[in-house]
mmCIF file of C-alpha atoms in Angstrom:
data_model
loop_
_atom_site.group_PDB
_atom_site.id
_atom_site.type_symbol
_atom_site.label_atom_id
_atom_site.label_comp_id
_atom_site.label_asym_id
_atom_site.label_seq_id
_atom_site.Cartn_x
_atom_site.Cartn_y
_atom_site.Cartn_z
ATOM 1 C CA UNK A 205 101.336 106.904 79.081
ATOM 2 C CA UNK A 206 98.923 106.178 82.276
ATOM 3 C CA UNK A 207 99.884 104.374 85.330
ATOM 4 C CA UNK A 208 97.540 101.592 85.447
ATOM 5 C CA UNK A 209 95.766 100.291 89.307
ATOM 6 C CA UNK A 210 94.901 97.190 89.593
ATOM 7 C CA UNK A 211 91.157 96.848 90.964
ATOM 8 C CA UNK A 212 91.313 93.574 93.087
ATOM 9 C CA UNK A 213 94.751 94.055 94.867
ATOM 10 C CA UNK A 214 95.049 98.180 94.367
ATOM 11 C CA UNK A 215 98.947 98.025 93.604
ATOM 12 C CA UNK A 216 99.496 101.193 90.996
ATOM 13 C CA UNK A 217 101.582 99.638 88.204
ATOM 14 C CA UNK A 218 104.456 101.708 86.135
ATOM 15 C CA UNK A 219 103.907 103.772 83.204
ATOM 16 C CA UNK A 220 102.553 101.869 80.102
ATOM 17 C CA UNK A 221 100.542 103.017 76.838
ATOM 18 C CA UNK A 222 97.444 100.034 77.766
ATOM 19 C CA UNK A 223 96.831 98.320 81.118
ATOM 20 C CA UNK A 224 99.148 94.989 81.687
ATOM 21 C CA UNK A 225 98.007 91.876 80.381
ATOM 22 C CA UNK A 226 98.463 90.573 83.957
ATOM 23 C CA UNK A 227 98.859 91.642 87.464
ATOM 24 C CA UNK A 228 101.521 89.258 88.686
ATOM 25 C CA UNK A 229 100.501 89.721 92.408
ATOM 26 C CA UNK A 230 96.747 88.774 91.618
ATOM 27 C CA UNK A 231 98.351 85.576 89.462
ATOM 28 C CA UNK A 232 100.086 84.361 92.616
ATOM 29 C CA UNK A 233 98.400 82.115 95.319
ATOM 30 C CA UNK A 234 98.405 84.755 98.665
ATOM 31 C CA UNK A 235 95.881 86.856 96.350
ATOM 32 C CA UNK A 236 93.385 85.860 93.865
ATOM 33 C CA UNK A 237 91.981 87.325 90.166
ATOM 34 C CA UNK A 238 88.472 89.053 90.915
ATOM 35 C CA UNK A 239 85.043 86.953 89.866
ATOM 36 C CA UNK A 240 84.822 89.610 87.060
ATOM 37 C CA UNK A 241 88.713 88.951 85.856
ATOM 38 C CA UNK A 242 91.341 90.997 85.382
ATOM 39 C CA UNK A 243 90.247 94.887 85.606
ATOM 40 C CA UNK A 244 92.404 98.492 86.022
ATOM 41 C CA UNK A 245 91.841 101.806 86.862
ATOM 42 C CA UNK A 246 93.750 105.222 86.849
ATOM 43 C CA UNK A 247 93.885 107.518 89.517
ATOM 44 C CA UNK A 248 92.356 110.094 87.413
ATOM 45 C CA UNK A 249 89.542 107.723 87.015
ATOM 46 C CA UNK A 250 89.408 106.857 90.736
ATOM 47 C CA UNK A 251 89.304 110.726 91.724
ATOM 48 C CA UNK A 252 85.489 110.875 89.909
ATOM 49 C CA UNK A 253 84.529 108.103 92.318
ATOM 50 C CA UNK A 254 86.624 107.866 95.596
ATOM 51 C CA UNK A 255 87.681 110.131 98.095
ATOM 52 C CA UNK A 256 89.933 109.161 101.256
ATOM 53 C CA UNK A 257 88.911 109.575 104.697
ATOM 54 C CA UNK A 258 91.186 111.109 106.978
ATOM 55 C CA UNK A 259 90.731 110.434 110.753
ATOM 56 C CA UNK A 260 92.717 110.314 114.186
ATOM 57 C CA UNK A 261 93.019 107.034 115.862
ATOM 58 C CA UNK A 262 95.074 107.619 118.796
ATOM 59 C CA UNK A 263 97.721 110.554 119.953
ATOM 60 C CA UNK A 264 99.861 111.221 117.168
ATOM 61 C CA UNK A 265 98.746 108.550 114.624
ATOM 62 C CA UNK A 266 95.664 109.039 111.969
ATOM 63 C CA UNK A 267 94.574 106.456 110.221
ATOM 64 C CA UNK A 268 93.969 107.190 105.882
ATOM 65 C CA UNK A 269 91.839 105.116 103.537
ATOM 66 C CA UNK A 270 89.448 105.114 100.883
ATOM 67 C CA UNK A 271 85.667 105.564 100.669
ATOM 68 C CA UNK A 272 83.857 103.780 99.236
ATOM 69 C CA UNK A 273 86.197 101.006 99.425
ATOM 70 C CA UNK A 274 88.321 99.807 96.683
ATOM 71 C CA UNK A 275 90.417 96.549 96.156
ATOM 72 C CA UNK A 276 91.211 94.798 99.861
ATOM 73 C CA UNK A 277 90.290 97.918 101.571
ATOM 74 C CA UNK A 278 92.991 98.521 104.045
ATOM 75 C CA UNK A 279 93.944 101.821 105.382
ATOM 76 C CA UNK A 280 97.405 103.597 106.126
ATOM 77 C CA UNK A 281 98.835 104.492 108.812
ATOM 78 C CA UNK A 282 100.634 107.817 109.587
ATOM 79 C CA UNK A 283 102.950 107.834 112.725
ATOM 80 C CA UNK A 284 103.500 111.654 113.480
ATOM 81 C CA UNK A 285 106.693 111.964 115.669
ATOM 82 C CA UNK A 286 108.858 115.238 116.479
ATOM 83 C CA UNK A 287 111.849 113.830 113.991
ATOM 84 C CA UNK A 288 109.024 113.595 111.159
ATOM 85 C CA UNK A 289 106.865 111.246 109.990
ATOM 86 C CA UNK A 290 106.215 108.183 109.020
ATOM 87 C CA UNK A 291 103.599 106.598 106.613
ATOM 88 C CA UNK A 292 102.669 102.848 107.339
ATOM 89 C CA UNK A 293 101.416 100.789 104.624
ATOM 90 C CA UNK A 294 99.976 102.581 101.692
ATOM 91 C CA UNK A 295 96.267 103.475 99.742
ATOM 92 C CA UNK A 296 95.728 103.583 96.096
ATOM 93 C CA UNK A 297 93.893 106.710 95.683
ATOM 94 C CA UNK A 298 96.049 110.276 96.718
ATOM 95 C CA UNK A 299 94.512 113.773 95.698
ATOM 96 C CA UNK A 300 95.052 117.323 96.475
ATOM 97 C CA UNK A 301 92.618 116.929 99.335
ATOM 98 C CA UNK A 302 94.542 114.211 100.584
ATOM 99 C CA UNK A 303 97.960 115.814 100.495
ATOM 100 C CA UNK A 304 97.131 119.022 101.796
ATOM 101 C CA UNK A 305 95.250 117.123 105.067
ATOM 102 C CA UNK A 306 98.861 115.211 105.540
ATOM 103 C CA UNK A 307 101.007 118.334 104.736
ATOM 104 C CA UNK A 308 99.002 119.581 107.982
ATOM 105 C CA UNK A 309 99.723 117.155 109.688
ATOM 106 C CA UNK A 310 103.446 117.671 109.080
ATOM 107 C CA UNK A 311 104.350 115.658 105.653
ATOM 108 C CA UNK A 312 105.888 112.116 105.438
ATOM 109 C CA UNK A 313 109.313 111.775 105.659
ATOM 110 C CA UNK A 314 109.561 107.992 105.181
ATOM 111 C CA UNK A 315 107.376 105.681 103.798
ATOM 112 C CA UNK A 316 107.237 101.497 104.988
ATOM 113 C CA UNK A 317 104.769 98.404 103.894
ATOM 114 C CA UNK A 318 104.226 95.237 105.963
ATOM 115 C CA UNK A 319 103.793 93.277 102.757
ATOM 116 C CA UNK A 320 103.263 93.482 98.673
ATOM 117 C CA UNK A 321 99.270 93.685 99.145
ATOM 118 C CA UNK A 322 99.048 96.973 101.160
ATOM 119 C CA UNK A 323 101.375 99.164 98.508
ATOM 120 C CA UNK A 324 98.893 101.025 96.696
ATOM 121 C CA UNK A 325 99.925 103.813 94.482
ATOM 122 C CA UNK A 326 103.417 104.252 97.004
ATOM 123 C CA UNK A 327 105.493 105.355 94.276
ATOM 124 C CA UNK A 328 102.893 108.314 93.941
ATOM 125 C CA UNK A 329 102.889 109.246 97.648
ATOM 126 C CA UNK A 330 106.354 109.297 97.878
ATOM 127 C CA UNK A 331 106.876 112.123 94.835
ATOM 128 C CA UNK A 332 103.769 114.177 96.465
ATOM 129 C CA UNK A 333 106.513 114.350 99.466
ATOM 130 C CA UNK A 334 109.453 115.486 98.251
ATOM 131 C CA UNK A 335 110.774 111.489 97.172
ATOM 132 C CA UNK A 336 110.075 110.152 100.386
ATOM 133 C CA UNK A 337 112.046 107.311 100.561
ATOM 134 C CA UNK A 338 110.471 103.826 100.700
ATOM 135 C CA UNK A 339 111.528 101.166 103.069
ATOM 136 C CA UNK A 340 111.200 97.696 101.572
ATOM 137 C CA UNK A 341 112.351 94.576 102.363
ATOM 138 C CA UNK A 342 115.135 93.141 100.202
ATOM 139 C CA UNK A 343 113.166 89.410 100.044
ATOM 140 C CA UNK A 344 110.189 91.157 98.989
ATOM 141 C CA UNK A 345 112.490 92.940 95.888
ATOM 142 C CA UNK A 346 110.886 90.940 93.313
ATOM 143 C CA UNK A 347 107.527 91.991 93.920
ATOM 144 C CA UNK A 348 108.446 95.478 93.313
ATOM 145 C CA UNK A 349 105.399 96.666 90.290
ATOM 146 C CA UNK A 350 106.744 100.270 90.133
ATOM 147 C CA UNK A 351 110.329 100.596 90.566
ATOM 148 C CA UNK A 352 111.388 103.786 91.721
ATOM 149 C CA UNK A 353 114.881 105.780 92.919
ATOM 150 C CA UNK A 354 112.964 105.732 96.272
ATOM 151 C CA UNK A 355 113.118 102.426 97.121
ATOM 152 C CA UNK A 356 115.191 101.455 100.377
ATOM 153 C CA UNK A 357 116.099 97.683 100.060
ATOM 154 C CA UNK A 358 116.810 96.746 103.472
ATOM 155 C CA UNK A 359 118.250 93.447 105.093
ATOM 156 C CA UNK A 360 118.255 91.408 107.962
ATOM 157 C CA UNK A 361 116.030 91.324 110.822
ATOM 158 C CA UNK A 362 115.647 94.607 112.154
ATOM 159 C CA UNK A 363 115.899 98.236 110.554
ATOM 160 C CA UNK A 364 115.805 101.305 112.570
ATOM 161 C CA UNK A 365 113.662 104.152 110.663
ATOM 162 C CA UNK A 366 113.811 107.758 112.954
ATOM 163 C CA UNK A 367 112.291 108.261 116.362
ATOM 164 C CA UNK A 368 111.603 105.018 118.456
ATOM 165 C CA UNK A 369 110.084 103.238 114.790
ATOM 166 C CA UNK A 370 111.872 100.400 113.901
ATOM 167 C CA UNK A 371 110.972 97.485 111.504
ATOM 168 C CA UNK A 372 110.481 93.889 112.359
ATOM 169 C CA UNK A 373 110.774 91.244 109.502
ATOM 170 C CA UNK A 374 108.822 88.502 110.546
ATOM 171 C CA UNK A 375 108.173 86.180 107.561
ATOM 172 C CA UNK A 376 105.111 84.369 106.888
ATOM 173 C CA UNK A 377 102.865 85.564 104.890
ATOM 174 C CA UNK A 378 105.635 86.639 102.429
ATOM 175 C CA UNK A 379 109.500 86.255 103.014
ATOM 176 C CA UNK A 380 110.233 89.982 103.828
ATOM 177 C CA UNK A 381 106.872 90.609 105.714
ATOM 178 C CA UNK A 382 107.254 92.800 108.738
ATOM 179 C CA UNK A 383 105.608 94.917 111.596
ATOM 180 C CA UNK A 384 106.580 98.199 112.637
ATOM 181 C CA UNK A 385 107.377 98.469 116.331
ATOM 182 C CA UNK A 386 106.518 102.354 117.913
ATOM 183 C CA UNK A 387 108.296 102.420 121.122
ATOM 184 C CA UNK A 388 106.443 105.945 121.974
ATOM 185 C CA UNK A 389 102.623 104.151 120.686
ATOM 186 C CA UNK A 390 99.938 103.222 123.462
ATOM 187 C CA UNK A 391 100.752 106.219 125.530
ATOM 188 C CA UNK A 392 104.173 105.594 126.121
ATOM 189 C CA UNK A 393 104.013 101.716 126.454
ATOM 190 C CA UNK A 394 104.693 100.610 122.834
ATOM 191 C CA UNK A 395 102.479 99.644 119.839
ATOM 192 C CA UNK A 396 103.003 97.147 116.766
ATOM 193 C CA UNK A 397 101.537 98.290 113.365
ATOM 194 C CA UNK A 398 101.009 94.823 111.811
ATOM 195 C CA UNK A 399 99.316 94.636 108.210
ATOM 196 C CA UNK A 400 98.378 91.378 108.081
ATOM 197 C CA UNK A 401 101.287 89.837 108.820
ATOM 198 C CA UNK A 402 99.435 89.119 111.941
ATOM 199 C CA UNK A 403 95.521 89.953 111.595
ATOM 200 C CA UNK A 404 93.430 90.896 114.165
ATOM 201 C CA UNK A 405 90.836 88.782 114.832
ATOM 202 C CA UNK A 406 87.420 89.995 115.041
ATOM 203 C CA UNK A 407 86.790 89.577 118.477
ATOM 204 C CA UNK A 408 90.018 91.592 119.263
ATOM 205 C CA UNK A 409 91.198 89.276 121.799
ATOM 206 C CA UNK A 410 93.079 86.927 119.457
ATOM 207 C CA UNK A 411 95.598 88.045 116.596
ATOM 208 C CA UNK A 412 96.235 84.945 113.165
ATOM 209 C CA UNK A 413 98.310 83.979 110.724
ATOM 210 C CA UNK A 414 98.216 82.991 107.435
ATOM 211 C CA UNK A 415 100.086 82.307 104.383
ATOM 212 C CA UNK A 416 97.181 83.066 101.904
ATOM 213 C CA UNK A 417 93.796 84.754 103.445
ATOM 214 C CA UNK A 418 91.919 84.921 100.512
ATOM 215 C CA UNK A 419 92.716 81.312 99.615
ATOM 216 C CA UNK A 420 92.600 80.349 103.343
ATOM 217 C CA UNK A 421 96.002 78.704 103.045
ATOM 218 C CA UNK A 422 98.028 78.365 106.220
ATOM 219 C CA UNK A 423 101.125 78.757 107.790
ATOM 220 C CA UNK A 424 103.033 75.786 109.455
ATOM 221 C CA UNK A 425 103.847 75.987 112.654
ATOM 222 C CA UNK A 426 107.699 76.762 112.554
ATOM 223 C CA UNK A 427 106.560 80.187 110.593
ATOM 224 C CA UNK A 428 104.124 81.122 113.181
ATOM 225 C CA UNK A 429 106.580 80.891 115.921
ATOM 226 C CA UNK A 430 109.072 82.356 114.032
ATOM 227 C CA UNK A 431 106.780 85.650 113.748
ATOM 228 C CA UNK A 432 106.184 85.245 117.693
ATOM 229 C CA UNK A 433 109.349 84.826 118.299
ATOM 230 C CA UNK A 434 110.604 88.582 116.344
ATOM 231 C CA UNK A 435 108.425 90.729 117.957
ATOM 232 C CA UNK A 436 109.062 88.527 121.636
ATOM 233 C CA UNK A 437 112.109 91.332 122.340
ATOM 234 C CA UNK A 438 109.944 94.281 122.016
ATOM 235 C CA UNK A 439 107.699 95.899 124.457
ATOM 236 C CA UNK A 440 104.091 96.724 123.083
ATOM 237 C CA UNK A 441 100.759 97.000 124.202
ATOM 238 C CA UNK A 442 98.584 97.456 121.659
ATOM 239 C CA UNK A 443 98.447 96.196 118.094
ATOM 240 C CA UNK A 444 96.083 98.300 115.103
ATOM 241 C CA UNK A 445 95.809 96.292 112.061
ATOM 242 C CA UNK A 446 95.538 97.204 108.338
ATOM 243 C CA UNK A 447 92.197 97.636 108.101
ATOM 244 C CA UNK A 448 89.656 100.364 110.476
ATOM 245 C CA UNK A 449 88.855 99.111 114.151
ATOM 246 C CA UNK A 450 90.824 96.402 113.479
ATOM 247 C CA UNK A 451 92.732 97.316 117.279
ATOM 248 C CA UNK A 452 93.960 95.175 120.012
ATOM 249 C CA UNK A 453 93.959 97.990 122.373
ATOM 250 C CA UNK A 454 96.040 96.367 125.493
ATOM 251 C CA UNK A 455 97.358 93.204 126.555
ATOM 252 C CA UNK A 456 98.946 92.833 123.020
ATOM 253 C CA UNK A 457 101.852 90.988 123.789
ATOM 254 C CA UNK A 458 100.144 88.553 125.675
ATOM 255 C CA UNK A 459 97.398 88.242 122.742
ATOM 256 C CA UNK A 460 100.233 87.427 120.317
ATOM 257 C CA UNK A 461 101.578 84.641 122.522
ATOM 258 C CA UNK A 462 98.488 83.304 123.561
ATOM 259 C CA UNK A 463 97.172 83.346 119.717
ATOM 260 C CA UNK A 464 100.713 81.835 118.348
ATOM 261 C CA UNK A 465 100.217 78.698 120.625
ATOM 262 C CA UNK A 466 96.414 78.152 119.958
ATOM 263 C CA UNK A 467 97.064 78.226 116.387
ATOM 264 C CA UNK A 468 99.926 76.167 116.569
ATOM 265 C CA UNK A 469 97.731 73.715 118.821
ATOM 266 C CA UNK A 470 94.745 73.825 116.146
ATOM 267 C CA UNK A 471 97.393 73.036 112.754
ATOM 268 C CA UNK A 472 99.125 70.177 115.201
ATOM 269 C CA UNK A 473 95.851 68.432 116.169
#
């Protein structure tokens, strides 16, 4: 019995004797069945080809992805705080190189994913750290591929996970998508951790919003604000994406505003 990674979106599947017949989050509309079809992997297999790279992106937070790149090719996030840390959004591949790198850097004690499409191989990262648990939103339960004792359903708006984190559920691009608000990021004057639930734009100077990228379908205008609107209490400065260099690095919560009323503007014309 393997468990079985789906090459277009990377989500690590449960334990089976065959790969699935389908990957239900490649079947639905915010993510799309590769040109080639439907085609898995193993981590044993990826460990011939892959390796991750490990590298510091600001004080106390290194970003961790995958080289060459596999699936949508985001990268993690790991928050190190004195209370522990925490491990935002989530890779496919882990190894021995790759735990013993984070065990230096002092573990994972929780585990939290802005969406369904940046989960990887969680369930696998969480056992490598002594069942980290994994904070999920309950409106996102159904797109749960690998259930797991670890899972932390949580409700409502806001969740508070240890040391100035705290989740944001702002909708959009999936019912229970959130951000994670770091009160301590930015040198003291806050930072979001967004996934895609708002992307930066290339330029930097602009953050978007959609409710399917690949398929380039988008949000109305009531779920944009809405997302504004969530993260409108908080203070942050700077914003790092889900994928490398993908930074707003000040000025954030003005870019969000600014970017939720052009985009608003542009689907209203």
């Amino acid at each position: 019995m393997e468990n079985f990674i789906c090459m277009t979106c990377g989500i690590q599947y449960g334990e089976t004797g065959a790969p699935p017949e389908h990957c239900l989050i490649c079947e639905d509309e915010r993510q799309y069945i590769g040109i080639k079809g439907q085609r898995w992997t193993t981590l044993s297999e990826m460990k011939k080809s892959y390796k991750n790279r490990i590298e510091e992106i600001d004080a106390n937070i290194t970003g961790i992805g995958t080289t060459p790149g596999f699936a949508i090719g985001q990268r993690a996030l790991l928050i190190q705080t004195p209370k522990g840390n925490v491990l935002w959004d989530c890779i496919s591949l882990i190894d021995d190189a790759t735990v013993e790198a984070v065990r230096l850097l002092g573990g994972i004690s929780a585990i939290a994913v802005s969406h369904p499409h940046t989960v990887g191989s969680l369930v696998e990262w969480s056992h490598a750290f002594d069942n980290a648990p994994i904070y999920w939103h309950a409106d996102n339960r159904d797109w749960v591929m690998r259930p797991d004792p670890a899972y932390v359903f949580w409700e409502g708006d806001t969740h508070p996970l240890l040391d100035g984190l705290t989740l944001v559920r702002c909708g959009g691009h999936f019912p229970g998508s959130d951000v994670l608000h770091w009160s301590q990021g930015a040198e003291g004057r806050g930072a979001l951790l967004t996934g895609d639930t708002m992307q930066v734009a290339q330029d930097r100077r602009y953050v978007s919003f959609m409710y399917s990228y690949p398929n380039m379908i988008p949000l109305n205008a009531r779920a944009v604000q809405h997302i504004v609107d969530m993260v409108e209490p908080f203070a942050y400065d700077r914003i790092y994406g889900g994928w490398w260099d993908l930074i707003v690095q000040n000025d954030a919560k003005s870019t969000v505003k600014r970017s939720g009323e052009r985009y608003i503007k542009a689907i209203s014309a």
